[in-house]
DNA sequence: CTCATAAATGCTCAGTTTGAGTATAAGGGA
DNA sequence: TCCCTTATACTCAAACTGAGCATTTATGAG
């Protein structure tokens, strides 16, 4: 990094993972960036006139995607060198502060070719709602081979342990929060396109169906961080409601939670939990029938924030993967 | 901010909250900074030769305090303008990435006048181990007066709600994780010395026993963030063990958890929890008696990481505040 | 109009987990 | 030896969980 000395000033970027949930899918707002139109997260520089980081973020997200952010939370700050090879990152900011934002409706996405994509487009192995994802056996096999090819016995064991933990093999069970850990393993093992690209190779890398669609620079890593954080947070904080319309049915709520967490839940127990915790209250209205008996429309009950220390939806998965009533 | 324009480069700082636990007290490593020798967190600039933020941090912490960090986790990134009034912050970095580090032993703290302080020195109202802290009534009364003096009915109600939530009044109960929320209320209400100072006043502000000792710039805010984060984390991740010696008794472990969380726990249930979760294993040795019958010495059982999704010590407080066997 | 289908809701029930104690055991010191 | 202190074992009722079964109320096909 030419010219940069101790305590050097560096350019600072902001990136946003903007999440919505529509049609039972978790969506993330993406744009097409660069000459190769690779998918990317809305990003921009921190500008001097912004009083705070968060205000800066809100500002240009509104300009860039005409999306008005509600709930915003800082995710993580990514330093430069641990991001990508320097020769790739020229022009990229030295430091990126990433934010997670939740918005209520997936408006058609305004300017700059911004579109809403299911986040499972980038992480197909994270969606267990229809049972164990089909691409997992292949992924696991490739990871095993990578571990087996480790230089040194100790490293091999370390890798195998990490793989076992992250993918729920041998003993451990699938933990839906370990999104970043899984992505990082795939990256290190060279199984995602970004790995080949960052190494300077021009080969597009193994962008087959099994390992999902690549994103610009380290945006997929940022997205993985966001998904993991959100999956954890819904368990002890009522953040799902940021994604729901003002009134909704319990099944809609359940489907949203399932979309985010990637697992199926037991319906009756889910309702019991939601009601026991006092997370919702009646609106009096009924839904315009979604196929069967009309459902009560409920709304989020704000007062719960005052009552419970950790009002969330600790989601207890239903029968492993299968269809649940 | 003169000369700063869109996407401007800015200097980046790193701050570290370095935590240890000794003698049943939670300690934080502080230095004396500036001409007025105000207490501060170890901090330094991000330097160009550091490959990652975390490496940069480890590096100068070792140089500055001769403390070798084990567990390190990124805490939060604080933007400039939401920190302090610009006229105060000259020379201070524009952006500070704060880290939380846990170290095993409180070595006597090396250079630069670094010393270990109980963190309740800065947050006396956070220590409920001996029952409800004596300074709380006064704090609550002052906060109430601040809320009552709000310009506008809506704002008044908002403030009262925030106070109620943060301090566990009316309905809500004390939530030990809301350290930052409580500090921010005190700051906004002008009850901590930093508030008066940041407003440009030269008055030292109300630095009485009730509202704790002030720190440099926004370091007390950073510390509050760290304490809250750590209090939350011990519940679902076995991070306490980063603070324990290789072998310890169950009571030592309990006292450490109590020190961090600031509440007393029910002894028998605590042991049951720790053992059921498989968090520890026998060393075979016995303790050199801490006053009564000798206790088994145990050690952290690493394998638990592979077995449980969230191995932590969800601390269920004992009888409100009082002494517990 | 009647029946099959799809949800929404109600309720049960056994197995765990929690919160709070009671009862003993085992050192050290007066 | 008696007392004080801490370690450990056990108990027990209440609350919480995980899995299902059973009903109710719409909609759409015959």
XYZ file of C-alpha atoms (C1' of nucleotides) in Angstrom:
710
model
C 0.000 0.000 0.000
C 2.144 2.828 -1.286
C 2.500 5.902 0.794
C 0.583 4.532 3.731
C 2.499 4.849 6.974
C 1.653 4.496 10.617
C -1.694 5.941 11.511
C -2.348 6.707 7.890
C -5.691 8.037 6.814
C -7.716 5.578 4.827
C -10.903 5.709 2.884
C -13.920 4.271 4.606
C -16.767 2.474 2.913
C -20.224 1.525 4.020
C -22.081 -1.549 2.832
C -25.647 -2.513 3.512
C -27.352 -5.849 3.692
C -30.964 -4.814 3.195
C -33.338 -7.602 4.013
C -37.022 -8.066 3.336
C -39.264 -11.112 3.308
C -41.842 -11.593 0.584
C -43.605 -14.629 -0.711
C -42.047 -16.833 1.911
C -38.550 -15.993 0.738
C -35.860 -14.022 2.509
C -34.768 -11.294 0.131
C -31.685 -9.187 -0.047
C -31.313 -6.057 -2.155
C -28.489 -6.356 -4.661
C -27.135 -4.220 -7.444
C -24.947 -4.984 -10.435
C -21.527 -3.460 -10.146
C -18.346 -3.065 -12.135
C -17.730 -3.842 -15.789
C -18.608 -7.477 -15.332
C -21.926 -6.659 -13.683
C -21.255 -8.979 -10.814
C -23.869 -8.916 -8.100
C -23.052 -6.688 -5.168
C -24.432 -5.132 -2.040
C -25.368 -1.469 -2.130
C -22.216 0.286 -1.007
C -20.808 3.731 -0.877
C -18.237 5.898 0.779
C -18.650 7.528 4.127
C -19.027 11.183 3.408
C -17.851 14.008 5.564
C -21.185 15.701 5.852
C -22.767 12.716 7.537
C -23.049 13.209 11.232
C -22.886 9.527 12.055
C -22.061 6.340 10.231
C -25.640 5.238 10.384
C -26.956 8.482 8.968
C -24.422 8.223 6.193
C -25.659 4.785 5.395
C -29.324 5.717 5.424
C -28.586 8.638 3.177
C -26.999 7.007 0.252
C -29.097 3.875 0.473
C -32.084 6.131 -0.035
C -30.390 7.822 -2.948
C -29.093 4.638 -4.478
C -32.057 2.341 -4.096
C -34.846 4.688 -3.104
C -35.431 2.382 -0.179
C -36.164 3.996 3.150
C -34.578 2.003 5.938
C -36.335 1.322 9.216
C -34.410 -0.943 11.527
C -30.672 -0.609 11.058
C -27.940 -2.314 13.026
C -24.212 -2.298 12.626
C -22.914 -5.672 11.587
C -19.186 -5.731 11.452
C -16.190 -3.770 10.272
C -14.039 -5.442 7.715
C -10.425 -4.409 7.547
C -8.700 -4.186 4.203
C -6.075 -6.855 4.054
C -8.278 -9.598 5.323
C -10.680 -8.811 2.549
C -9.204 -9.590 -0.836
C -5.892 -9.622 -2.570
C -4.677 -6.015 -2.830
C -4.341 -6.111 -6.585
C -8.038 -6.796 -6.899
C -9.170 -4.254 -4.403
C -7.761 -1.152 -6.008
C -10.203 1.659 -5.663
C -12.026 -0.243 -2.967
C -12.133 1.377 0.436
C -9.611 0.295 3.000
C -12.188 -0.310 5.651
C -15.816 -1.252 5.226
C -18.398 -0.840 7.944
C -21.243 -3.191 7.113
C -24.807 -2.702 8.260
C -27.854 -4.900 8.425
C -31.151 -3.225 7.630
C -34.640 -4.666 7.751
C -37.394 -3.232 5.580
C -41.017 -4.037 5.555
C -41.896 -4.471 1.923
C -39.943 -5.386 -1.118
C -40.728 -2.364 -3.230
C -39.802 -3.043 -6.862
C -36.340 -1.646 -6.146
C -35.603 1.690 -7.747
C -32.535 2.938 -9.482
C -29.187 1.405 -10.362
C -30.672 -1.921 -11.363
C -31.253 -2.874 -7.771
C -33.191 -6.104 -7.450
C -34.420 -8.289 -4.623
C -32.956 -11.750 -4.591
C -33.586 -14.699 -2.362
C -30.530 -14.991 -0.224
C -30.494 -18.722 -0.835
C -29.357 -17.831 -4.347
C -25.974 -17.189 -2.760
C -26.187 -19.866 -0.075
C -28.265 -22.751 -1.423
C -26.957 -25.095 1.252
C -28.494 -22.926 3.951
C -32.099 -23.689 3.050
C -33.304 -26.746 4.944
C -36.988 -25.955 4.694
C -37.571 -28.677 2.164
C -35.334 -31.149 3.910
C -31.592 -31.529 3.708
C -30.368 -29.480 0.745
C -29.470 -31.574 -2.260
C -26.110 -29.910 -2.733
C -24.802 -30.841 0.696
C -23.471 -34.308 -0.061
C -21.337 -32.920 -2.872
C -20.132 -30.037 -0.720
C -19.274 -32.308 2.146
C -17.397 -34.646 -0.087
C -15.322 -31.833 -1.545
C -14.612 -30.449 1.886
C -13.528 -33.858 3.098
C -11.153 -34.127 0.238
C -9.747 -30.700 1.042
C -9.257 -31.686 4.670
C -7.664 -34.968 3.697
C -5.214 -33.138 1.460
C -4.019 -30.925 4.312
C -0.290 -30.537 4.741
C 0.252 -32.025 8.156
C -1.702 -34.185 10.508
C -2.593 -31.450 12.986
C -3.992 -29.193 10.297
C -6.028 -32.038 8.875
C -7.624 -32.742 12.211
C -8.314 -29.078 12.768
C -10.020 -28.818 9.416
C -12.069 -31.911 9.994
C -13.201 -30.594 13.323
C -14.195 -27.276 11.812
C -16.104 -29.013 9.041
C -17.858 -31.276 11.491
C -18.882 -28.381 13.681
C -20.051 -26.153 10.858
C -21.913 -28.752 8.856
C -23.261 -30.807 11.703
C -21.459 -34.037 10.954
C -20.589 -36.732 13.453
C -22.197 -35.905 16.751
C -22.888 -32.244 16.130
C -26.192 -31.202 14.651
C -26.882 -28.531 12.046
C -26.678 -25.092 13.609
C -28.382 -22.599 11.348
C -26.435 -19.691 12.779
C -23.044 -20.824 11.528
C -23.526 -19.287 8.104
C -20.225 -17.438 8.121
C -18.265 -20.412 9.382
C -19.613 -22.540 6.549
C -18.914 -19.923 3.914
C -15.395 -19.415 5.171
C -14.685 -23.114 4.958
C -15.937 -23.204 1.392
C -13.806 -20.179 0.609
C -10.679 -21.622 2.145
C -11.251 -24.887 0.382
C -11.514 -23.020 -2.887
C -15.060 -24.178 -3.502
C -16.630 -20.791 -4.141
C -15.897 -18.637 -7.143
C -14.559 -15.780 -5.038
C -11.668 -17.915 -3.838
C -10.313 -18.530 -7.306
C -10.909 -14.913 -8.263
C -9.178 -13.449 -5.210
C -6.169 -15.611 -5.801
C -5.656 -13.696 -8.992
C -6.760 -16.477 -11.244
C -8.977 -15.432 -14.105
C -10.872 -18.670 -14.072
C -14.414 -18.049 -13.009
C -14.108 -20.844 -10.494
C -16.585 -23.554 -9.697
C -19.755 -21.540 -9.979
C -21.955 -24.555 -10.216
C -25.338 -24.895 -8.608
C -23.890 -26.458 -5.493
C -21.909 -23.494 -4.235
C -24.193 -20.618 -5.156
C -23.778 -17.380 -7.040
C -20.683 -15.261 -6.413
C -20.730 -11.619 -5.406
C -18.392 -8.651 -5.749
C -15.320 -8.378 -3.528
C -16.162 -9.817 -0.119
C -19.862 -9.086 -0.249
C -20.859 -12.680 0.090
C -18.907 -12.858 3.299
C -20.733 -9.782 4.539
C -24.052 -11.334 3.562
C -23.135 -14.512 5.396
C -22.357 -12.460 8.485
C -25.720 -10.768 8.203
C -27.688 -13.968 7.805
C -25.979 -15.582 10.751
C -26.550 -12.547 12.925
C -30.189 -12.268 11.963
C -30.796 -15.957 12.545
C -29.386 -15.585 15.996
C -31.141 -12.382 16.794
C -34.688 -13.483 16.050
C -34.340 -15.880 18.939
C -34.068 -13.271 21.604
C -35.251 -10.050 20.060
C -38.519 -9.397 18.216
C -36.818 -8.268 15.028
C -38.914 -10.397 12.667
C -41.694 -7.916 13.095
C -39.634 -5.356 11.244
C -40.213 -7.477 8.196
C -43.930 -8.016 8.672
C -46.791 -5.834 7.439
C -48.782 -3.995 10.113
C -51.220 -6.892 10.408
C -50.487 -10.500 9.617
C -51.546 -14.030 10.401
C -49.602 -16.345 12.633
C -48.801 -18.564 9.693
C -47.368 -15.633 7.778
C -45.179 -14.908 10.757
C -44.114 -18.520 10.968
C -43.287 -18.644 7.283
C -41.160 -15.545 7.645
C -39.244 -16.974 10.563
C -38.777 -20.181 8.627
C -37.558 -18.270 5.608
C -34.932 -16.501 7.668
C -33.807 -19.441 9.737
C -34.011 -21.908 6.889
C -35.748 -24.593 8.943
C -39.314 -25.785 9.288
C -41.102 -25.270 12.594
C -43.854 -27.098 14.407
C -46.963 -25.054 13.762
C -48.950 -25.534 16.929
C -45.951 -25.022 19.155
C -44.942 -21.946 17.255
C -48.328 -20.362 17.858
C -48.259 -21.342 21.476
C -44.881 -19.700 21.873
C -45.862 -16.507 20.111
C -49.026 -16.145 22.144
C -47.537 -17.143 25.477
C -44.768 -14.638 25.071
C -47.323 -11.956 24.407
C -45.594 -11.000 21.191
C -48.801 -10.248 19.297
C -52.277 -8.939 19.932
C -55.564 -9.173 18.053
C -56.478 -6.601 15.466
C -60.039 -7.900 15.372
C -59.887 -8.358 11.628
C -59.631 -11.670 9.826
C -57.412 -12.509 6.893
C -58.782 -12.623 3.375
C -58.444 -16.385 3.507
C -55.235 -17.904 2.362
C -56.654 -21.218 1.242
C -58.382 -22.624 4.275
C -60.230 -21.363 7.252
C -59.782 -17.614 7.668
C -57.159 -16.627 10.177
C -57.118 -13.900 12.770
C -55.016 -10.944 11.849
C -52.664 -9.919 14.614
C -50.165 -7.166 15.105
C -46.920 -6.862 17.020
C -47.411 -5.975 20.638
C -44.837 -3.315 21.477
C -45.371 -3.537 25.196
C -43.599 -6.877 25.200
C -40.340 -4.974 25.088
C -41.096 -3.678 28.527
C -42.092 -6.994 29.970
C -39.679 -9.665 28.868
C -35.912 -9.532 29.021
C -35.434 -11.385 25.741
C -38.624 -11.529 23.751
C -37.797 -13.636 20.765
C -38.769 -16.729 18.913
C -36.342 -19.327 20.078
C -37.156 -21.515 17.217
C -37.319 -25.155 18.015
C -37.214 -26.952 14.723
C -39.892 -29.411 13.843
C -39.175 -32.878 12.580
C -35.821 -32.795 10.804
C -36.449 -31.262 7.438
C -39.600 -33.068 6.500
C -42.965 -31.529 5.800
C -44.825 -30.501 8.896
C -48.506 -29.819 9.139
C -14.533 19.461 9.623
C -12.319 21.479 7.314
C -11.038 19.951 4.140
C -13.038 16.793 4.446
C -15.124 16.108 1.379
C -17.136 13.204 0.030
C -15.428 9.876 0.441
C -12.585 11.539 2.224
C -9.863 9.472 3.778
C -9.917 9.521 7.548
C -7.701 8.277 10.262
C -8.727 5.084 11.939
C -8.204 4.221 15.572
C -8.364 0.999 17.515
C -9.441 0.726 21.132
C -9.363 -2.298 23.355
C -11.442 -3.291 26.327
C -9.174 -5.838 27.956
C -10.959 -7.820 30.611
C -9.717 -10.121 33.333
C -11.258 -11.408 36.512
C -9.301 -11.564 39.729
C -10.302 -11.685 43.304
C -13.976 -11.891 42.448
C -13.836 -8.603 40.588
C -14.192 -7.944 36.880
C -11.166 -5.945 35.827
C -10.487 -3.761 32.863
C -7.072 -2.532 31.822
C -6.851 1.254 31.775
C -4.156 3.784 31.167
C -3.835 7.457 32.035
C -3.986 9.688 28.999
C -3.656 13.318 28.055
C -2.442 16.218 30.140
C -5.185 15.712 32.684
C -4.335 12.040 33.144
C -7.900 11.008 32.689
C -8.480 7.265 32.659
C -8.653 5.749 29.218
C -8.721 2.499 27.340
C -5.560 1.374 25.578
C -5.891 2.846 22.112
C -3.797 3.395 19.073
C -3.913 4.033 15.377
C -4.404 1.370 12.763
C -1.098 1.096 11.001
C -0.539 0.286 7.402
C 1.702 -2.662 8.006
C -0.955 -4.562 9.885
C -2.522 -7.205 7.773
C -5.830 -7.150 9.590
C -7.512 -4.973 12.151
C -7.224 -7.655 14.767
C -3.535 -8.160 14.180
C -3.027 -4.426 14.426
C -4.804 -4.416 17.720
C -2.880 -7.345 19.183
C 0.330 -5.738 18.106
C 0.156 -2.466 19.828
C -1.642 -3.799 22.869
C 1.358 -6.026 23.381
C 3.685 -3.096 22.912
C 1.676 -0.735 25.043
C 0.692 -2.923 27.945
C 2.876 -5.992 27.466
C -0.297 -7.991 27.706
C -0.659 -10.882 25.296
C -4.249 -11.213 24.180
C -5.998 -14.539 23.846
C -9.636 -14.263 22.977
C -10.380 -11.171 20.918
C -13.673 -10.132 19.398
C -14.691 -7.038 17.517
C -17.115 -4.962 19.498
C -18.348 -2.028 17.541
C -17.203 0.749 15.266
C -17.804 4.226 16.498
C -18.141 6.963 13.924
C -16.746 10.384 14.594
C -19.599 12.773 14.931
C -21.637 10.595 17.193
C -18.703 10.489 19.528
C -17.949 13.833 21.019
C -18.128 17.455 20.119
C -15.629 18.099 17.328
C -13.775 20.814 19.187
C -12.888 18.288 21.853
C -11.888 15.527 19.558
C -9.102 17.214 17.671
C -6.324 14.820 17.037
C -8.638 11.938 17.811
C -9.226 9.475 15.007
C -12.322 9.874 12.911
C -13.373 6.311 13.325
C -12.644 3.929 16.157
C -12.951 0.198 15.880
C -13.334 -1.154 19.385
C -12.403 -4.655 20.458
C -13.153 -6.803 23.462
C -10.337 -9.015 24.680
C -10.333 -11.551 27.473
C -7.141 -12.440 29.274
C -6.504 -15.068 31.848
C -4.580 -13.340 34.539
C -4.230 -9.820 35.673
C -0.507 -9.437 35.324
C 0.672 -6.339 37.157
C 0.185 -4.333 33.964
C 3.348 -3.177 32.284
C 4.221 0.109 30.705
C 2.424 3.417 30.332
C 0.944 3.301 33.788
C -1.558 0.699 32.792
C -3.573 -0.567 35.741
C -6.361 -3.025 36.292
C -9.533 -1.487 37.644
C -12.796 -3.037 38.657
C -15.219 -2.044 35.994
C -17.761 -1.148 38.639
C -15.538 1.842 39.328
C -17.031 3.317 36.175
C -20.484 1.772 36.552
C -21.261 1.424 40.247
C -24.969 1.008 39.567
C -24.271 -2.163 37.615
C -23.161 -4.224 40.596
C -26.134 -5.969 42.173
C -24.173 -8.702 43.867
C -24.657 -7.177 47.270
C -28.265 -6.301 46.637
C -29.704 -3.275 44.905
C -26.910 -0.711 44.512
C -27.150 2.161 46.949
C -26.752 4.804 44.273
C -29.783 3.724 42.295
C -32.461 5.653 44.140
C -30.586 8.883 43.563
C -29.953 8.058 39.919
C -33.557 7.160 39.350
C -34.750 10.298 40.964
C -32.495 12.464 38.825
C -33.544 10.622 35.701
C -37.181 11.102 36.577
C -36.633 14.784 36.966
C -34.908 14.873 33.590
C -37.814 13.060 31.972
C -40.330 15.296 33.680
C -38.532 18.342 32.353
C -38.807 17.160 28.765
C -40.001 19.669 26.212
C -43.176 18.050 24.993
C -45.482 15.337 26.174
C -44.412 12.736 23.609
C -40.758 13.111 24.435
C -41.494 12.864 28.112
C -43.316 9.600 27.675
C -40.566 8.245 25.455
C -37.970 9.067 28.047
C -39.969 7.546 30.833
C -40.396 4.381 28.835
C -36.691 4.186 28.124
C -35.867 4.731 31.772
C -38.361 2.127 32.859
C -36.983 -0.420 30.438
C -33.346 0.230 31.201
C -33.621 0.422 34.962
C -36.309 -2.160 35.468
C -38.963 0.097 36.900
C -42.685 -0.507 36.760
C -43.333 -3.951 35.387
C -39.961 -4.515 33.795
C -37.234 -6.216 35.771
C -33.531 -5.408 35.867
C -31.830 -6.697 32.759
C -28.107 -6.839 33.370
C -27.324 -6.658 29.660
C -28.650 -3.143 29.153
C -25.433 -1.506 30.306
C -25.128 0.737 27.297
C -28.755 1.810 27.386
C -28.373 2.862 30.994
C -25.166 4.745 30.387
C -26.647 6.552 27.412
C -29.593 7.681 29.473
C -27.287 9.035 32.136
C -25.251 10.768 29.470
C -28.259 12.325 27.792
C -29.601 13.431 31.127
C -26.294 15.096 31.857
C -25.642 12.963 34.906
C -22.176 11.744 33.991
C -19.125 13.935 33.830
C -18.546 13.248 30.137
C -21.807 14.932 29.237
C -20.827 18.262 30.715
C -17.338 17.982 29.290
C -18.468 17.132 25.754
C -20.835 20.059 25.753
C -17.791 22.251 25.979
C -18.300 23.198 29.561
C -15.189 23.242 31.660
C -17.054 22.177 34.749
C -15.964 18.731 35.751
C -19.599 17.749 36.031
C -21.267 15.699 38.704
C -18.522 13.220 39.354
C -19.959 12.051 42.593
C -19.940 8.509 43.817
C -23.349 7.821 42.341
C -22.424 8.134 38.694
C -18.974 6.635 38.638
C -15.585 7.749 37.385
C -15.333 9.435 33.987
C -13.085 8.286 31.174
C -11.422 9.911 28.169
C -13.457 10.786 25.103
C -16.130 8.141 24.636
C -14.254 5.330 26.316
C -16.878 4.810 28.963
C -19.414 4.261 26.253
C -17.134 1.693 24.670
C -16.679 -0.008 28.013
C -20.426 -0.081 28.518
C -20.809 -1.725 25.139
C -18.230 -4.306 26.101
C -19.801 -5.147 29.436
C -23.221 -5.532 27.902
C -21.889 -7.716 25.146
C -19.940 -9.909 27.511
C -22.879 -10.284 29.876
C -24.963 -11.452 26.979
C -22.359 -13.708 25.520
C -21.594 -15.777 28.588
C -25.147 -17.068 28.355
C -24.723 -18.894 25.108
C -20.995 -19.222 24.594
C -18.389 -20.584 27.006
C -16.359 -17.397 27.054
C -15.982 -17.224 30.838
C -13.400 -19.930 30.610
C -11.108 -17.504 28.820
C -10.861 -15.739 32.149
C -10.299 -18.798 34.311
C -7.023 -20.471 35.206
C -6.418 -23.934 33.741
C -7.983 -25.597 36.779
C -10.553 -24.072 39.070
C -13.355 -24.939 41.460
C -16.991 -24.580 40.614
C -17.350 -21.808 43.139
C -14.519 -19.873 41.544
C -16.319 -20.215 38.246
C -19.552 -19.071 39.795
C -17.906 -16.060 41.396
C -16.425 -15.070 38.071
C -19.762 -15.308 36.316
C -21.310 -13.299 39.113
C -18.593 -10.696 38.853
C -19.240 -10.240 35.160
C -22.998 -10.332 35.262
C -23.255 -8.355 38.463
C -25.852 -10.635 40.023
C -25.767 -13.409 42.586
C -26.622 -16.939 41.469
C -28.124 -19.939 43.197
C -25.195 -22.166 43.991
C -26.660 -25.624 43.703
C -28.462 -24.833 40.481
C -25.375 -23.257 39.017
C -23.400 -26.423 39.593
C -26.159 -28.539 38.187
C -26.211 -26.409 35.067
C -22.471 -26.480 34.565
C -22.277 -30.220 35.013
C -25.354 -31.086 32.990
C -24.111 -29.034 30.088
C -20.858 -30.897 30.197
C -18.907 -27.665 30.381
C -16.249 -29.000 32.716
C -14.432 -32.202 33.505
C -12.515 -33.472 36.522
C -8.826 -32.851 36.832
C -8.602 -35.321 39.684
C -6.962 -32.767 41.937
C -8.588 -31.017 44.846
C -8.370 -27.352 45.722
C -6.120 -26.116 48.489
C -9.205 -25.448 50.531
C -10.801 -22.064 50.242
C -12.194 -22.018 53.731
C -14.352 -25.087 54.045
C -14.406 -28.575 52.707
C -11.908 -29.026 49.862
C -13.406 -28.739 46.397
C -12.740 -30.686 43.235
C -10.659 -28.882 40.693
C -12.139 -28.996 37.241
C -11.139 -27.754 33.829
C -13.013 -26.551 30.785
C -14.150 -29.361 28.538
C -13.421 -28.250 24.979
C -15.467 -30.997 23.380
C -18.612 -29.232 24.486
C -18.180 -26.914 21.532
C -18.841 -29.837 19.260
C -21.832 -31.100 21.147
C -24.079 -28.236 22.080
C -25.315 -25.511 19.795
C -25.074 -22.815 22.470
C -23.022 -23.943 25.429
C -23.270 -21.138 27.886
C -24.311 -20.294 31.386
C -27.756 -18.866 31.040
C -27.598 -17.358 34.409
C -30.768 -17.557 36.375
C -30.348 -15.165 39.226
C -30.898 -16.273 42.758
C -33.144 -14.477 45.185
C -33.286 -10.823 44.185
C -30.058 -9.338 45.281
C -29.854 -10.858 48.708
C -27.182 -13.138 50.034
C -27.468 -16.682 48.792
C -25.849 -19.716 50.321
C -75.965 -29.401 -2.180
C -72.213 -32.498 -0.709
C -67.667 -33.803 -0.262
C -62.640 -33.451 -0.333
C -58.991 -30.293 0.857
C -56.494 -26.686 3.277
C -55.805 -24.047 7.094
C -56.694 -22.365 11.709
C -57.328 -23.465 16.407
C -57.927 -26.194 20.663
C -56.223 -29.540 23.768
C -53.475 -33.514 25.623
C -49.607 -35.671 27.519
C -45.246 -37.368 28.697
C -40.497 -35.916 29.333
C -37.414 -32.039 30.673
C -35.861 -28.089 32.704
C -36.081 -24.624 36.472
C -36.246 -22.449 40.901
C -35.825 -23.171 45.698
C -34.740 -25.787 49.281
C -33.260 -29.520 52.716
C -29.780 -32.645 54.197
C -24.947 -34.292 54.620
C -19.994 -34.409 54.292
C -15.391 -32.742 55.261
C -11.678 -29.388 56.316
C -9.632 -25.753 59.633
C -9.327 -23.250 63.807
C -10.629 -21.872 68.710
C -14.493 -31.446 70.318
C -17.568 -27.890 68.696
C -18.353 -24.419 65.344
C -17.925 -22.216 60.967
C -17.400 -22.626 56.161
C -17.788 -24.528 51.811
C -18.759 -28.773 48.945
C -22.066 -32.019 47.295
C -26.296 -34.861 47.074
C -31.051 -35.057 46.590
C -35.978 -33.657 46.424
C -40.055 -31.601 44.638
C -43.424 -28.831 42.563
C -44.183 -25.674 38.728
C -43.284 -24.306 34.166
C -41.757 -25.410 29.660
C -41.104 -28.424 25.476
C -41.821 -31.516 21.668
C -45.190 -34.232 19.241
C -49.587 -35.221 18.076
C -54.724 -35.772 17.774
C -59.101 -33.593 17.121
C -62.306 -29.841 15.558
C -63.792 -25.955 13.098
C -64.489 -23.139 9.015
C -63.432 -21.710 4.421
C -62.986 -22.841 -0.740
C -63.591 -25.337 -4.996
C -64.990 -29.610 -7.613
C -68.739 -32.571 -8.829
